[in-house]
Amino acid sequence: MRKRLRIVCGLALAGVLALPVAVLGVHVTHPRDEAGYLAHLKQYGDRQTDQPLRVLPPTADLVAEGDAACDWLRGQPYALWRHDARYGDLAVYERYLEQVGDRPPTWGTALPDLRSVTGGAWTYLCPADRELRQPRRNPFAPKPD
């Protein structure tokens, strides 16, 4: 009887520890990349043309604005195996922009705009948080044809 109890307790403990270990693993494999973020904004900060931006606003302002977008994203629920439309990339992105409103970034009307900053921030400044909020296919579901 005690042996069964130990096995059950061991399995329960393993189950409880699996989630934090998995989350930690995502953070280790998806590191923050400020240089990549700034390069992305320089290359794609003007969504109206294919031309890179010649001058970026101060780095501290860009990183602070990106960190604010990441903080908002961290407040969103994990999608896991939920595939409702509200967990899709576009829906999350639009929800963020609705909540931020039409306020200009700290550097005013100069490019890049908040849309470019948000996409770059979620890709480069907090890729683990973005990864954890992406819908996943249920591993036990039959594979689609």
XYZ file of N, CA, C and O in Angstrom:
580
model
N 0.822 -1.192 0.000
C 0.000 0.000 0.000
C 0.872 1.265 0.000
O 0.599 2.206 -0.711
N 1.927 1.255 0.833
C 2.811 2.423 0.893
C 3.556 2.613 -0.429
O 3.815 3.732 -0.835
N 3.905 1.521 -1.054
C 4.611 1.614 -2.327
C 3.718 2.287 -3.373
O 4.172 3.135 -4.137
N 2.451 1.936 -3.424
C 1.504 2.558 -4.356
C 1.340 4.051 -4.053
O 1.276 4.871 -4.956
N 1.264 4.368 -2.767
C 1.127 5.765 -2.362
C 2.350 6.564 -2.799
O 2.229 7.685 -3.284
N 3.527 5.995 -2.651
C 4.753 6.669 -3.089
C 4.751 6.881 -4.603
O 5.168 7.925 -5.088
N 4.322 5.889 -5.323
C 4.267 6.005 -6.783
C 3.285 7.098 -7.185
O 3.591 7.947 -8.028
N 2.121 7.106 -6.575
C 1.106 8.126 -6.883
C 1.627 9.509 -6.517
O 1.499 10.456 -7.298
N 2.234 9.630 -5.351
C 2.795 10.928 -4.936
C 3.921 11.354 -5.875
O 4.030 12.530 -6.235
N 4.748 10.420 -6.278
C 5.835 10.726 -7.207
C 5.306 11.203 -8.552
O 5.816 12.167 -9.131
N 4.291 10.544 -9.061
C 3.677 10.968 -10.328
C 3.018 12.335 -10.197
O 3.112 13.170 -11.104
N 2.361 12.569 -9.084
C 1.729 13.871 -8.859
C 2.780 14.969 -8.793
O 2.616 16.048 -9.383
N 3.871 14.721 -8.086
C 4.949 15.698 -7.979
C 5.565 15.965 -9.352
O 5.838 17.115 -9.706
N 5.781 14.918 -10.130
C 6.336 15.081 -11.477
C 5.396 15.925 -12.337
O 5.849 16.790 -13.097
N 4.101 15.686 -12.206
C 3.127 16.480 -12.964
C 3.129 17.947 -12.568
O 3.054 18.834 -13.405
N 3.267 18.199 -11.271
C 3.293 19.579 -10.775
C 4.562 20.292 -11.229
O 4.536 21.472 -11.563
N 5.681 19.594 -11.258
C 6.951 20.207 -11.649
C 7.114 20.333 -13.160
O 7.928 21.125 -13.627
N 6.362 19.576 -13.934
C 6.524 19.584 -15.390
C 6.213 20.951 -15.993
O 6.944 21.412 -16.884
N 5.182 21.611 -15.540
C 4.805 22.901 -16.119
C 5.873 23.971 -15.887
O 6.309 24.612 -16.853
N 6.348 24.183 -14.656
C 7.400 25.190 -14.488
C 8.672 24.857 -15.272
O 9.322 25.755 -15.816
N 9.022 23.588 -15.354
C 10.211 23.196 -16.111
C 10.003 23.491 -17.596
O 10.901 23.989 -18.276
N 8.818 23.210 -18.111
C 8.516 23.489 -19.519
C 8.571 24.995 -19.799
O 9.140 25.430 -20.804
N 8.003 25.802 -18.910
C 8.025 27.259 -19.084
C 9.460 27.773 -19.030
O 9.869 28.600 -19.845
N 10.239 27.273 -18.091
C 11.646 27.657 -17.998
C 12.391 27.265 -19.273
O 13.202 28.037 -19.790
N 12.100 26.096 -19.791
C 12.726 25.644 -21.027
C 12.422 26.565 -22.196
O 13.297 26.854 -23.018
N 11.191 27.049 -22.287
C 10.827 27.983 -23.359
C 11.617 29.273 -23.204
O 12.119 29.829 -24.186
N 11.773 29.764 -21.992
C 12.524 31.000 -21.773
C 14.009 30.823 -22.115
O 14.631 31.741 -22.648
N 14.563 29.655 -21.845
C 15.969 29.402 -22.159
C 16.169 29.315 -23.673
O 17.152 29.828 -24.208
N 15.240 28.693 -24.367
C 15.394 28.499 -25.815
C 14.917 29.688 -26.643
O 15.103 29.697 -27.855
N 14.299 30.676 -26.015
C 13.820 31.873 -26.720
C 14.342 33.127 -26.007
O 13.589 33.849 -25.353
N 15.641 33.416 -26.125
C 16.215 34.545 -25.382
C 15.830 35.905 -25.968
O 15.461 36.034 -27.138
N 15.944 36.916 -25.143
C 15.713 38.309 -25.524
C 16.852 38.750 -26.453
O 18.005 38.397 -26.235
N 16.523 39.536 -27.494
C 17.514 39.972 -28.469
C 17.288 41.448 -28.801
O 16.599 41.765 -29.769
N 17.861 42.342 -27.990
C 17.672 43.783 -28.220
C 18.291 44.231 -29.538
O 17.728 45.067 -30.235
N 19.441 43.685 -29.884
C 20.077 44.065 -31.154
C 19.194 43.662 -32.334
O 19.033 44.429 -33.298
N 18.613 42.484 -32.271
C 17.694 42.035 -33.325
C 16.461 42.922 -33.406
O 15.960 43.222 -34.494
N 15.969 43.343 -32.249
C 14.809 44.238 -32.174
C 15.104 45.564 -32.868
O 14.330 46.038 -33.703
N 16.242 46.159 -32.544
C 16.603 47.447 -33.141
C 16.852 47.302 -34.638
O 16.448 48.165 -35.426
N 17.490 46.208 -35.050
C 17.716 45.970 -36.484
C 16.383 45.796 -37.210
O 16.204 46.295 -38.326
N 15.448 45.098 -36.575
C 14.115 44.908 -37.166
C 13.422 46.261 -37.359
O 12.843 46.521 -38.419
N 13.486 47.119 -36.340
C 12.831 48.423 -36.447
C 13.499 49.290 -37.506
O 12.821 50.027 -38.226
N 14.795 49.196 -37.612
C 15.500 49.971 -38.640
C 15.083 49.494 -40.032
O 14.831 50.296 -40.921
N 14.972 48.181 -40.212
C 14.631 47.629 -41.527
C 13.147 47.748 -41.854
O 12.782 48.057 -42.980
N 12.271 47.507 -40.876
C 10.831 47.429 -41.144
C 10.011 48.463 -40.391
O 8.796 48.336 -40.307
N 10.648 49.476 -39.850
C 9.941 50.476 -39.054
C 9.005 51.360 -39.854
O 8.071 51.938 -39.319
N 9.232 51.467 -41.147
C 8.335 52.225 -42.017
C 7.517 51.219 -42.813
O 7.986 50.640 -43.790
N 6.296 50.989 -42.387
C 5.448 49.984 -43.032
C 4.891 50.453 -44.369
O 4.286 49.691 -45.088
N 5.109 51.725 -44.713
C 4.578 52.272 -45.969
C 5.521 52.058 -47.149
O 5.108 52.101 -48.292
N 6.804 51.877 -46.879
C 7.778 51.694 -47.948
C 8.658 50.487 -47.636
O 8.591 49.921 -46.548
N 9.478 50.136 -48.592
C 10.432 49.050 -48.380
C 11.793 49.588 -47.954
O 12.749 48.838 -47.848
N 11.862 50.878 -47.718
C 13.134 51.508 -47.378
C 13.403 51.411 -45.876
O 12.512 51.640 -45.067
N 14.646 51.097 -45.501
C 14.981 51.096 -44.068
C 14.968 52.525 -43.524
O 15.146 53.483 -44.278
N 14.743 52.636 -42.240
C 14.790 53.951 -41.598
C 16.236 54.401 -41.493
O 17.120 53.619 -41.155
N 16.465 55.662 -41.773
C 17.833 56.191 -41.684
C 18.230 56.441 -40.234
O 19.351 56.197 -39.839
N 17.276 56.948 -39.458
C 17.553 57.303 -38.066
C 16.438 56.730 -37.197
O 15.262 56.854 -37.527
N 16.822 56.127 -36.099
C 15.853 55.624 -35.128
C 15.769 56.583 -33.947
O 16.741 57.268 -33.635
N 14.633 56.613 -33.278
C 14.543 57.370 -32.017
C 15.533 56.792 -30.999
O 16.130 55.739 -31.232
N 15.706 57.459 -29.863
C 16.654 56.951 -28.857
C 16.367 55.492 -28.475
O 15.214 55.099 -28.290
N 17.420 54.729 -28.370
C 17.306 53.301 -28.056
C 16.529 53.063 -26.769
O 15.688 52.163 -26.704
N 16.780 53.869 -25.747
C 16.088 53.684 -24.466
C 14.577 53.824 -24.642
O 13.808 53.067 -24.042
N 14.149 54.776 -25.463
C 12.715 54.955 -25.707
C 12.131 53.764 -26.468
O 11.037 53.287 -26.153
N 12.846 53.287 -27.471
C 12.370 52.141 -28.244
C 12.246 50.892 -27.374
O 11.252 50.174 -27.436
N 13.249 50.650 -26.543
C 13.226 49.472 -25.675
C 12.127 49.608 -24.622
O 11.409 48.648 -24.341
N 11.954 50.803 -24.060
C 10.896 51.009 -23.058
C 9.517 50.771 -23.664
O 8.658 50.133 -23.036
N 9.302 51.264 -24.870
C 8.011 51.062 -25.542
C 7.800 49.580 -25.858
O 6.706 49.045 -25.709
N 8.861 48.901 -26.289
C 8.775 47.467 -26.553
C 8.516 46.675 -25.283
O 7.724 45.735 -25.276
N 9.178 47.062 -24.204
C 8.954 46.381 -22.927
C 7.514 46.567 -22.445
O 6.935 45.661 -21.838
N 6.928 47.729 -22.713
C 5.525 47.946 -22.336
C 4.617 46.997 -23.108
O 3.664 46.433 -22.546
N 4.901 46.782 -24.384
C 4.118 45.828 -25.180
C 4.297 44.409 -24.635
O 3.332 43.632 -24.572
N 5.511 44.078 -24.223
C 5.765 42.752 -23.652
C 5.056 42.581 -22.310
O 4.517 41.502 -22.024
N 5.041 43.623 -21.495
C 4.332 43.553 -20.210
C 2.853 43.269 -20.431
O 2.247 42.476 -19.719
N 2.277 43.923 -21.422
C 0.854 43.690 -21.738
C 0.668 42.232 -22.167
O -0.271 41.572 -21.730
N 1.556 41.744 -23.023
C 1.438 40.370 -23.518
C 1.518 39.363 -22.376
O 0.784 38.377 -22.361
N 2.371 39.622 -21.390
C 2.497 38.711 -20.245
C 1.205 38.619 -19.441
O 0.987 37.643 -18.732
N 0.364 39.616 -19.549
C -0.916 39.604 -18.845
C -1.996 38.812 -19.572
O -3.086 38.619 -19.038
N -1.690 38.337 -20.767
C -2.665 37.564 -21.547
C -2.588 36.093 -21.169
O -1.530 35.596 -20.781
N -3.705 35.374 -21.298
C -3.697 33.953 -20.923
C -2.911 33.106 -21.929
O -2.788 33.473 -23.093
N -2.382 31.988 -21.440
C -1.740 31.026 -22.334
C -2.812 30.408 -23.225
O -3.909 30.109 -22.774
N -2.478 30.202 -24.477
C -3.441 29.602 -25.392
C -3.459 28.078 -25.240
O -4.510 27.457 -25.291
N -2.289 27.477 -25.067
C -2.148 26.021 -24.986
C -2.852 25.364 -26.174
O -2.455 25.572 -27.299
N -3.917 24.592 -25.928
C -4.573 23.899 -27.028
C -5.894 24.553 -27.403
O -6.714 23.950 -28.079
N -6.088 25.779 -26.993
C -7.309 26.499 -27.364
C -7.085 27.174 -28.714
O -6.064 27.826 -28.916
N -8.021 27.023 -29.596
C -7.876 27.580 -30.935
C -8.972 28.586 -31.266
O -9.210 28.867 -32.434
N -9.630 29.144 -30.254
C -10.637 30.174 -30.520
C -9.948 31.319 -31.257
O -8.749 31.535 -31.121
N -10.727 32.072 -31.981
C -10.183 33.188 -32.754
C -9.472 34.201 -31.854
O -8.508 34.831 -32.267
N -9.915 34.336 -30.618
C -9.321 35.351 -29.733
C -7.880 35.037 -29.336
O -7.185 35.881 -28.796
N -7.398 33.824 -29.594
C -6.020 33.458 -29.278
C -5.091 33.582 -30.480
O -3.891 33.403 -30.350
N -5.634 33.886 -31.637
C -4.810 34.029 -32.829
C -3.939 35.275 -32.758
O -4.243 36.239 -32.052
N -2.831 35.255 -33.498
C -1.886 36.375 -33.497
C -2.558 37.703 -33.794
O -2.350 38.690 -33.087
N -3.360 37.726 -34.841
C -3.987 38.984 -35.258
C -4.959 39.503 -34.201
O -4.979 40.699 -33.907
N -5.736 38.625 -33.593
C -6.691 39.051 -32.569
C -5.975 39.618 -31.348
O -6.380 40.646 -30.791
N -4.895 38.980 -30.928
C -4.139 39.461 -29.767
C -3.523 40.819 -30.092
O -3.580 41.754 -29.293
N -2.968 40.938 -31.275
C -2.337 42.178 -31.724
C -3.361 43.313 -31.793
O -3.126 44.413 -31.286
N -4.530 43.042 -32.359
C -5.572 44.073 -32.441
C -6.083 44.457 -31.059
O -6.369 45.620 -30.799
N -6.206 43.477 -30.161
C -6.649 43.770 -28.797
C -5.645 44.694 -28.104
O -6.021 45.625 -27.404
N -4.377 44.458 -28.321
C -3.352 45.325 -27.733
C -3.491 46.744 -28.281
O -3.498 47.711 -27.522
N -3.603 46.871 -29.590
C -3.702 48.204 -30.189
C -4.970 48.935 -29.750
O -4.961 50.148 -29.571
N -6.065 48.196 -29.561
C -7.300 48.818 -29.051
C -7.087 49.364 -27.645
O -7.563 50.445 -27.314
N -6.401 48.614 -26.815
C -6.188 49.049 -25.432
C -5.188 50.188 -25.341
O -5.303 51.050 -24.487
N -4.200 50.186 -26.227
C -3.208 51.266 -26.225
C -3.829 52.527 -26.804
O -3.502 53.640 -26.389
N -4.728 52.352 -27.750
C -5.369 53.504 -28.369
C -4.487 54.128 -29.433
O -3.535 53.532 -29.917
N -4.795 55.335 -29.787
C -4.064 56.032 -30.836
C -2.970 56.917 -30.283
O -2.526 57.838 -30.951
N -2.542 56.649 -29.077
C -1.512 57.505 -28.490
C -0.205 57.347 -29.265
O 0.148 56.258 -29.697
N 0.495 58.448 -29.460
C 1.792 58.331 -30.128
C 2.824 57.780 -29.149
O 2.680 57.900 -27.940
N 3.881 57.170 -29.668
C 4.939 56.708 -28.767
C 5.662 57.893 -28.146
O 5.423 59.051 -28.517
N 6.559 57.626 -27.231
C 7.247 58.702 -26.506
C 8.055 59.599 -27.425
O 8.320 60.745 -27.080
N 8.425 59.129 -28.593
C 9.222 59.934 -29.516
C 8.352 60.717 -30.483
O 8.846 61.334 -31.416
N 7.029 60.699 -30.278
C 6.131 61.520 -31.096
C 5.681 60.815 -32.358
O 5.466 59.618 -32.369
N 5.579 61.571 -33.436
C 5.036 61.021 -34.676
C 6.104 60.433 -35.593
O 5.783 59.896 -36.644
N 7.367 60.545 -35.216
C 8.430 59.976 -36.040
C 8.293 58.454 -36.086
O 7.728 57.837 -35.185
N 8.815 57.867 -37.139
C 8.786 56.414 -37.270
C 9.874 55.804 -36.399
O 10.880 56.448 -36.150
N 9.706 54.603 -35.926
C 8.655 53.641 -36.194
C 7.415 53.906 -35.344
O 7.502 54.489 -34.272
N 6.270 53.449 -35.837
C 5.031 53.633 -35.081
C 4.829 52.456 -34.115
O 5.606 51.502 -34.104
N 3.775 52.549 -33.309
C 3.548 51.516 -32.290
C 3.287 50.145 -32.897
O 3.620 49.126 -32.295
N 2.705 50.097 -34.075
C 2.455 48.796 -34.703
C 3.764 48.076 -34.997
O 3.910 46.888 -34.734
N 4.717 48.801 -35.546
C 6.023 48.202 -35.842
C 6.749 47.814 -34.555
O 7.363 46.750 -34.469
N 6.664 48.673 -33.567
C 7.337 48.419 -32.286
C 6.759 47.174 -31.622
O 7.500 46.323 -31.125
N 5.440 47.045 -31.642
C 4.798 45.906 -30.990
C 5.211 44.591 -31.636
O 5.614 43.651 -30.950
N 5.131 44.514 -32.955
C 5.517 43.288 -33.640
C 6.972 42.934 -33.389
O 7.319 41.776 -33.124
N 7.842 43.925 -33.457
C 9.260 43.683 -33.200
C 9.525 43.275 -31.762
O 10.335 42.387 -31.488
N 8.841 43.913 -30.828
C 9.044 43.608 -29.408
C 8.632 42.174 -29.098
O 9.367 41.439 -28.427
N 7.480 41.768 -29.578
C 7.013 40.419 -29.287
C 7.889 39.361 -29.951
O 8.007 38.250 -29.453
N 8.527 39.711 -31.054
C 9.398 38.763 -31.744
C 10.787 38.711 -31.123
O 11.374 37.635 -31.021
N 11.314 39.865 -30.704
C 12.705 39.927 -30.257
C 12.902 40.185 -28.760
O 13.864 39.690 -28.190
N 12.040 40.971 -28.141
C 12.244 41.296 -26.726
C 11.613 40.271 -25.787
O 12.106 40.046 -24.683
N 10.516 39.686 -26.202
C 9.862 38.694 -25.339
C 9.359 37.515 -26.167
O 8.178 37.172 -26.120
N 10.256 36.865 -26.922
C 9.810 35.757 -27.766
C 9.267 34.575 -26.965
O 8.374 33.868 -27.436
N 9.758 34.359 -25.754
C 9.249 33.248 -24.944
C 7.803 33.508 -24.533
O 6.964 32.598 -24.572
N 7.503 34.752 -24.160
C 6.126 35.075 -23.776
C 5.182 34.916 -24.963
O 4.057 34.453 -24.810
N 5.647 35.297 -26.130
C 4.826 35.127 -27.332
C 4.631 33.641 -27.618
O 3.531 33.195 -27.941
N 5.706 32.879 -27.528
C 5.639 31.436 -27.790
C 4.652 30.746 -26.846
O 3.895 29.878 -27.254
N 4.650 31.148 -25.581
C 3.758 30.525 -24.604
C 2.290 30.882 -24.824
O 1.416 30.228 -24.272
N 2.032 31.897 -25.611
C 0.648 32.306 -25.856
C 0.163 31.923 -27.246
O -0.905 32.318 -27.676
N 0.953 31.133 -27.961
C 0.564 30.636 -29.273
C -0.305 29.393 -29.110
O 0.012 28.518 -28.296
N -1.382 29.277 -29.881
C -2.174 28.037 -29.834
C -1.344 26.839 -30.298
O -0.510 26.954 -31.178
N -1.552 25.721 -29.667
C -0.855 24.478 -29.996
C -1.859 23.437 -30.465
O -2.998 23.426 -30.037
N -1.385 22.525 -31.276
C -2.221 21.402 -31.673
C -2.252 20.421 -30.514
O -1.226 20.151 -29.887
N -3.401 19.900 -30.213
C -3.547 18.901 -29.157
C -2.738 17.664 -29.561
O -2.987 17.082 -30.614
N -1.760 17.271 -28.747
C -0.925 16.130 -29.150
C -1.681 14.809 -29.218
O -1.214 13.857 -29.840
N -2.861 14.749 -28.617
C -3.635 13.518 -28.613
C -4.721 13.498 -29.683
O -5.377 12.508 -29.873
N -4.880 14.625 -30.363
C -5.901 14.709 -31.405
C -5.406 14.010 -32.669
O -4.207 13.970 -32.939
N -6.328 13.466 -33.445
C -5.894 12.829 -34.708
C -5.299 13.895 -35.641
O -5.724 15.052 -35.639
N -4.302 13.501 -36.387
C -3.651 14.431 -37.308
C -4.595 14.738 -38.466
O -5.249 13.838 -38.992
N -4.652 16.030 -38.858
C -5.529 16.368 -39.986
C -4.986 15.776 -41.287
O -3.796 15.606 -41.462
N -5.905 15.445 -42.173
C -5.499 14.867 -43.465
C -5.028 15.898 -44.431
O -5.323 16.986 -44.487
